[in-house]
Short mmCIF file of C-alpha atoms in Angstrom, two decimals:
data_model
loop_
_atom_site.label_atom_id
_atom_site.label_comp_id
_atom_site.label_asym_id
_atom_site.label_seq_id
_atom_site.Cartn_x
_atom_site.Cartn_y
_atom_site.Cartn_z
CA MET A 27 3.92 24.48 22.98
CA SER A 28 7.33 25.61 21.52
CA ASN A 29 8.85 26.16 18.13
CA GLY A 30 5.48 27.27 16.62
CA ALA A 31 3.17 24.83 17.81
CA ASP A 32 -0.37 25.68 17.20
CA ASN A 33 -2.12 22.78 16.47
CA PHE A 34 -5.17 24.04 18.02
CA TYR A 35 -5.49 27.40 16.08
CA LYS A 36 -8.37 29.50 15.65
CA SER A 37 -9.29 32.28 13.14
CA ASP A 38 -11.44 35.16 14.01
CA SER A 39 -11.79 35.04 9.95
CA VAL A 40 -13.02 32.05 9.43
CA VAL A 41 -16.53 30.21 10.70
CA ILE A 42 -16.79 26.44 10.97
CA GLN A 43 -19.75 24.25 10.14
CA LYS A 44 -19.82 20.58 11.57
CA VAL A 45 -21.09 18.77 8.63
CA ALA A 46 -22.01 15.03 7.90
CA PHE A 47 -22.42 12.98 4.73
CA LYS A 48 -22.31 9.38 3.34
CA ASN A 49 -19.82 7.72 1.36
CA GLN A 50 -20.72 5.19 -0.97
CA TYR A 51 -20.83 2.18 1.30
CA ASN A 52 -23.70 4.04 3.11
CA MET A 53 -21.35 4.85 6.04
CA THR A 54 -21.53 8.78 7.52
CA VAL A 55 -18.43 10.75 7.27
CA GLU A 56 -17.75 13.54 9.61
CA GLY A 57 -16.12 16.73 8.54
CA ASP A 58 -15.38 20.14 9.69
CA LEU A 59 -16.31 22.81 6.84
CA PHE A 60 -14.07 26.28 6.98
CA LEU A 61 -15.66 29.25 5.03
CA ALA A 62 -13.69 32.77 5.28
CA LYS A 63 -16.70 35.01 7.06
CA ASN A 64 -15.93 37.16 3.93
CA LEU A 65 -16.68 34.96 1.65
CA ASP A 66 -19.01 35.55 -1.67
CA LYS A 67 -21.40 32.56 -1.54
CA ASN A 68 -22.75 34.01 -4.92
CA ILE A 69 -19.17 32.95 -6.44
CA LYS A 70 -18.04 29.36 -6.96
CA THR A 71 -14.70 29.13 -5.14
CA PRO A 72 -11.87 26.46 -5.44
CA ALA A 73 -12.19 23.83 -2.60
CA ILE A 74 -9.40 21.86 -0.76
CA ILE A 75 -10.24 18.41 1.29
CA VAL A 76 -7.59 17.83 3.96
CA GLY A 77 -6.82 14.39 5.79
CA HIS A 78 -5.69 14.06 8.89
CA PRO A 79 -2.74 11.75 9.84
CA MET A 80 -3.07 7.75 10.38
CA GLY A 81 -4.78 7.03 13.43
CA ALA A 82 -5.56 10.68 14.40
CA VAL A 83 -8.57 12.80 13.92
CA LYS A 84 -9.50 15.99 12.22
CA GLU A 85 -8.66 18.01 15.02
CA GLN A 86 -5.19 16.64 14.94
CA SER A 87 -3.29 18.65 12.03
CA ALA A 88 -6.19 18.74 9.79
CA ASN A 89 -8.07 21.34 11.15
CA LEU A 90 -5.00 23.50 11.49
CA TYR A 91 -4.48 23.48 7.61
CA ALA A 92 -8.04 23.81 6.70
CA THR A 93 -8.15 26.76 8.83
CA LYS A 94 -5.01 27.98 7.47
CA MET A 95 -5.99 27.53 3.81
CA ALA A 96 -9.63 28.93 4.28
CA GLU A 97 -7.84 31.89 5.65
CA ARG A 98 -5.91 32.18 2.29
CA GLY A 99 -10.12 32.02 0.47
CA PHE A 100 -10.45 28.57 -0.33
CA VAL A 101 -13.25 26.11 1.01
CA THR A 102 -12.02 23.95 3.22
CA LEU A 103 -13.07 20.61 4.51
CA SER A 104 -11.24 18.12 6.89
CA ILE A 105 -12.73 14.95 7.36
CA ASP A 106 -12.42 11.96 9.61
CA LEU A 107 -11.54 8.68 8.25
CA SER A 108 -14.31 6.39 8.26
CA PHE A 109 -13.77 3.85 11.63
CA TRP A 110 -12.09 7.06 13.22
CA GLY A 111 -13.18 10.09 15.02
CA GLY A 112 -16.60 11.28 14.45
CA SER A 113 -17.55 9.09 11.16
CA GLU A 114 -18.62 5.68 11.40
CA GLY A 115 -17.60 2.45 11.07
CA MET A 116 -17.07 -0.55 13.28
CA PRO A 117 -14.95 -1.75 15.21
CA ARG A 118 -13.50 1.37 16.06
CA ASN A 119 -9.78 2.02 14.72
CA SER A 120 -10.33 -0.37 12.19
CA VAL A 121 -7.74 -0.11 8.99
CA SER A 122 -9.53 -0.22 5.49
CA PRO A 123 -7.27 1.55 3.05
CA ASP A 124 -10.38 1.34 0.27
CA ILE A 125 -12.37 2.57 2.38
CA TYR A 126 -10.34 5.71 3.61
CA ALA A 127 -9.53 6.05 -0.18
CA GLU A 128 -13.32 6.37 -0.64
CA ASP A 129 -13.77 9.03 2.11
CA PHE A 130 -12.03 11.53 0.03
CA SER A 131 -13.97 10.65 -3.08
CA ALA A 132 -16.97 11.34 -0.68
CA ALA A 133 -15.62 14.37 0.32
CA VAL A 134 -15.68 15.19 -3.60
CA ASP A 135 -19.00 14.31 -3.82
CA TYR A 136 -20.24 16.23 -0.98
CA LEU A 137 -18.23 19.64 -1.97
CA GLY A 138 -18.89 19.43 -5.43
CA THR A 139 -22.60 19.68 -4.62
CA ARG A 140 -22.31 22.72 -2.72
CA PRO A 141 -23.61 25.55 -4.44
CA PHE A 142 -20.51 27.89 -3.53
CA VAL A 143 -17.73 25.58 -4.53
CA ASP A 144 -16.37 25.22 -8.03
CA ARG A 145 -16.78 21.27 -8.55
CA ASN A 146 -14.24 21.65 -11.47
CA ASN A 147 -11.41 22.87 -9.05
CA ILE A 148 -11.12 20.66 -6.05
CA GLY A 149 -7.58 19.56 -4.48
CA VAL A 150 -6.66 17.70 -1.75
CA ILE A 151 -3.94 17.70 1.34
CA GLY A 152 -3.33 14.56 2.73
CA ILE A 153 -0.66 14.80 6.04
CA CYS A 154 0.99 11.49 7.25
CA GLY A 155 -0.95 8.41 6.60
CA SER A 156 -3.58 10.54 4.34
CA GLY A 157 -0.78 11.53 2.25
CA SER A 158 -1.40 7.88 0.59
CA PHE A 159 -4.80 7.34 1.10
CA ALA A 160 -5.53 10.63 -1.05
CA ILE A 161 -3.27 9.53 -3.68
CA SER A 162 -4.91 5.91 -3.63
CA ALA A 163 -8.39 8.16 -4.39
CA ALA A 164 -6.81 10.47 -6.64
CA LYS A 165 -5.87 7.69 -9.17
CA ILE A 166 -9.40 7.03 -9.73
CA ASP A 167 -10.78 10.17 -9.17
CA PRO A 168 -10.11 12.73 -11.49
CA ARG A 169 -12.27 15.14 -9.61
CA LEU A 170 -9.15 15.83 -7.43
CA LYS A 171 -7.52 18.12 -9.52
CA ALA A 172 -4.25 19.05 -7.44
CA ILE A 173 -2.72 16.45 -4.76
CA ALA A 174 -0.46 17.74 -2.01
CA THR A 175 1.02 15.55 0.56
CA VAL A 176 2.81 16.62 3.84
CA SER A 177 5.13 14.22 5.80
CA MET A 178 3.45 11.66 3.83
CA TYR A 179 3.67 7.93 5.31
CA ASP A 180 3.35 5.00 2.59
CA MET A 181 1.13 2.93 5.01
CA GLY A 182 1.73 -0.33 2.73
CA SER A 183 5.77 0.24 2.59
CA ALA A 184 5.26 1.06 6.56
CA ASN A 185 3.50 -2.09 7.08
CA ARG A 186 5.23 -4.40 4.87
CA ASN A 187 9.04 -3.20 5.60
CA ALA A 188 9.11 -0.71 8.66
CA LEU A 189 11.17 2.57 8.16
CA ASN A 190 14.41 2.29 5.70
CA HIS A 191 13.33 -1.49 5.02
CA SER A 192 14.58 -2.91 8.31
CA LEU A 193 11.60 -5.39 8.92
CA THR A 194 12.51 -8.83 7.61
CA LEU A 195 10.24 -11.18 5.63
CA ALA A 196 10.42 -13.60 8.33
CA GLN A 197 9.12 -10.77 11.16
CA ARG A 198 6.31 -9.71 8.54
CA LYS A 199 5.22 -13.57 8.24
CA GLN A 200 5.27 -13.57 12.13
CA ILE A 201 3.20 -10.43 12.08
CA ILE A 202 0.66 -11.76 9.79
CA ALA A 203 0.45 -14.69 11.79
CA ASP A 204 -0.41 -13.41 14.94
CA ALA A 205 -3.29 -11.30 13.57
CA ALA A 206 -4.76 -14.33 11.90
CA GLN A 207 -4.77 -16.66 14.97
CA GLN A 208 -6.27 -13.05 17.17
CA ARG A 209 -8.98 -13.35 14.31
CA TYR A 210 -10.51 -16.57 15.91
CA VAL A 211 -10.24 -15.01 19.35
CA GLU A 212 -12.47 -11.91 18.41
CA PHE A 213 -14.63 -14.12 16.22
CA THR A 214 -15.64 -16.58 19.43
CA GLY A 215 -16.18 -13.33 21.46
CA GLY A 216 -12.72 -12.13 22.61
CA GLU A 217 -11.32 -8.77 23.35
CA ILE A 218 -10.20 -7.07 20.22
CA LYS A 219 -6.61 -6.34 20.27
CA TYR A 220 -4.28 -3.36 19.05
CA THR A 221 -1.33 -2.59 17.76
CA SER A 222 1.23 -0.04 16.79
CA GLY A 223 0.19 3.80 17.45
CA THR A 224 2.07 6.05 19.99
CA VAL A 225 3.37 5.13 23.51
CA HIS A 226 1.23 6.19 26.47
CA GLU A 227 4.84 6.58 28.44
CA LEU A 228 8.61 7.35 28.03
CA ASN A 229 11.54 5.69 29.36
CA LYS A 230 15.19 5.65 29.21
CA ASN A 231 14.72 2.97 26.06
CA SER A 232 12.19 5.02 23.99
CA THR A 233 13.48 5.81 20.39
CA ALA A 234 14.09 8.97 19.04
CA ILE A 235 10.58 8.58 17.03
CA GLU A 236 8.73 7.41 19.60
CA ARG A 237 9.56 10.48 22.02
CA GLU A 238 8.55 12.60 19.04
CA PHE A 239 5.00 11.01 18.41
CA TYR A 240 4.71 11.06 22.01
CA ASP A 241 5.01 15.15 21.81
CA PHE A 242 2.32 15.23 20.01
CA TYR A 243 -0.23 12.80 20.79
CA ARG A 244 0.26 12.48 24.37
CA THR A 245 0.65 15.85 25.44
CA PRO A 246 -1.77 19.32 25.35
CA ARG A 247 0.22 19.96 22.40
CA GLY A 248 -1.77 17.50 20.17
CA GLU A 249 -3.96 14.87 22.52
CA PHE A 250 -7.15 14.81 21.48
CA THR A 251 -9.61 11.98 22.44
CA PRO A 252 -13.04 12.14 20.25
CA LYS A 253 -16.62 11.71 22.60
CA GLY A 254 -16.92 7.99 23.12
CA GLN A 255 -13.29 6.80 22.44
CA SER A 256 -10.55 5.83 25.35
CA ALA A 257 -7.53 8.18 25.83
CA GLN A 258 -5.71 4.42 26.09
CA LEU A 259 -7.00 3.58 22.31
CA THR A 260 -6.39 6.91 20.62
CA THR A 261 -3.74 6.54 17.31
CA HIS A 262 -3.96 2.43 17.91
CA PRO A 263 -5.26 0.63 15.06
CA THR A 264 -6.79 -2.93 15.71
CA LEU A 265 -4.21 -5.60 15.25
CA THR A 266 -6.34 -7.82 12.90
CA SER A 267 -7.12 -5.08 10.39
CA ASN A 268 -3.53 -3.56 10.59
CA ILE A 269 -2.46 -6.41 8.59
CA LYS A 270 -4.94 -4.74 5.73
CA PHE A 271 -1.67 -2.41 4.97
CA MET A 272 0.38 -5.16 3.70
CA ASN A 273 -1.58 -5.25 0.41
CA PHE A 274 -1.81 -1.44 0.15
CA TYR A 275 0.50 -0.57 -2.72
CA PRO A 276 -0.69 3.51 -3.20
CA PHE A 277 2.21 4.53 -5.29
CA ASN A 278 1.69 1.52 -7.91
CA ASP A 279 0.15 3.54 -11.04
CA ILE A 280 0.80 7.01 -9.31
CA GLU A 281 2.10 8.55 -12.80
CA THR A 282 -1.34 7.98 -14.18
CA ILE A 283 -2.42 11.17 -12.03
CA SER A 284 -0.69 13.10 -14.62
CA PRO A 285 -1.23 15.70 -15.90
CA ARG A 286 -3.18 16.44 -12.70
CA PRO A 287 0.24 18.33 -10.53
CA MET A 288 1.41 17.11 -7.30
CA LEU A 289 3.26 18.58 -4.44
CA PHE A 290 5.20 16.34 -1.94
CA ILE A 291 6.14 18.33 0.95
CA THR A 292 8.82 16.66 3.49
CA GLY A 293 10.76 18.00 6.61
CA GLU A 294 14.86 17.54 5.65
CA ASN A 295 15.28 15.34 8.91
CA ALA A 296 11.86 13.65 8.61
CA HIS A 297 11.92 9.77 9.44
CA SER A 298 9.49 9.63 6.53
CA LYS A 299 11.48 11.33 4.00
CA GLU A 300 11.63 8.44 2.02
CA PHE A 301 8.07 7.86 1.50
CA SER A 302 8.00 11.63 -0.68
CA GLU A 303 11.14 10.60 -2.27
CA ASP A 304 9.61 7.47 -3.54
CA ALA A 305 6.39 8.86 -4.93
CA TYR A 306 8.26 11.99 -6.30
CA GLN A 307 10.44 9.56 -8.29
CA ARG A 308 7.51 7.41 -9.15
CA ALA A 309 5.02 10.13 -10.16
CA ALA A 310 5.10 11.89 -13.77
CA GLU A 311 5.14 15.69 -14.53
CA PRO A 312 4.07 17.94 -13.03
CA LYS A 313 5.42 17.14 -9.52
CA GLU A 314 7.62 18.98 -6.91
CA LEU A 315 9.57 17.66 -3.90
CA TYR A 316 9.58 20.39 -1.27
CA VAL A 317 11.58 19.81 1.13
CA ILE A 318 11.28 21.97 4.62
CA ALA A 319 15.00 22.74 6.08
CA ASN A 320 15.43 22.05 9.67
CA ALA A 321 12.02 20.38 10.00
CA GLY A 322 11.40 16.63 11.40
CA HIS A 323 8.18 14.74 10.48
CA VAL A 324 5.68 15.60 13.05
CA ASP A 325 6.88 18.99 12.99
CA LEU A 326 4.75 19.75 9.94
CA TYR A 327 1.74 18.36 11.61
CA ASP A 328 1.70 21.72 13.64
CA ARG A 329 4.41 24.21 13.77
CA VAL A 330 3.31 27.15 11.81
CA ASP A 331 6.75 28.81 11.76
CA LEU A 332 7.85 25.51 9.54
CA ILE A 333 4.86 24.72 7.53
CA PRO A 334 4.98 26.52 4.49
CA PHE A 335 1.27 27.47 3.91
CA ASP A 336 2.65 30.28 1.34
CA LYS A 337 3.62 27.33 -0.75
CA LEU A 338 0.52 25.48 -0.59
CA PHE A 339 -1.52 28.71 -1.63
CA ALA A 340 0.84 29.26 -4.59
CA PHE A 341 0.19 25.27 -5.60
CA PHE A 342 -3.26 25.67 -5.50
CA SER A 343 -4.14 29.26 -6.74
CA SER A 344 -2.03 27.97 -9.60
CA ASN A 345 -3.69 24.59 -9.69
CA LEU A 346 -7.20 25.26 -9.11
CA LYS A 347 -8.61 28.22 -11.23
#
């Protein structure tokens, strides 16, 4: 719990309500709605949707951000992406970038029909992979008026190219071939195979990035196993669905989001910084790249002494009137 880690932070000034709503595919999306105890429900208030890291659930990082922004006066809603956490979708841990993006639009549907929410002032915070899913949604949903990403992963590029474009085309094709063969196994009743995600133990050969994720997902700092899930499967997507990220290009046409503002927050030492920098370069004004000194990728999940909540408050206060 060092360095300000406080993933499971609870606030005495915020009320949490479990909510559920349907996306356009008639799948139930589960969320937590955060309201300040002193919120005047006779006034329409701006709202913010918060998306969790890829492979995580809303209880990991997203609820922390939602709580902190609710303390600052916004109505906030953290969601479990379809196939994860409390949201519907089978098989569990499946990858579907289109449905993930749809979940953000469904969250707008839900918030925009609450009598105490100003439907003309709804923003979004996407953490890690949800940064790319929120951008994908915003490109075709102008109701998302202000878009902020934190420690963003472009899940398309991360799977096609790996970090720093270290994956060769031959390696990519082998991954695709392996997933294609696994489809036969599962189609004929064989066991589902899972991929990537966070390692379950460390050894002398563990990489710095493996250690970084392990410290969050496999320790009391951030470990959370949803009801009905196995601790051995948390964070691991299915192999046969994960290759759908190969066809995911969230930053294509990102400039069309303008003139809605975009804020890209990343850590100075984050292994994922390349994705925020890429999105920033491609986006049109108004845009800002905000780099946190001495911060890594996972640091911005839960280290409250590093997460720039005041910056997020200023961004949304200026752009959600």
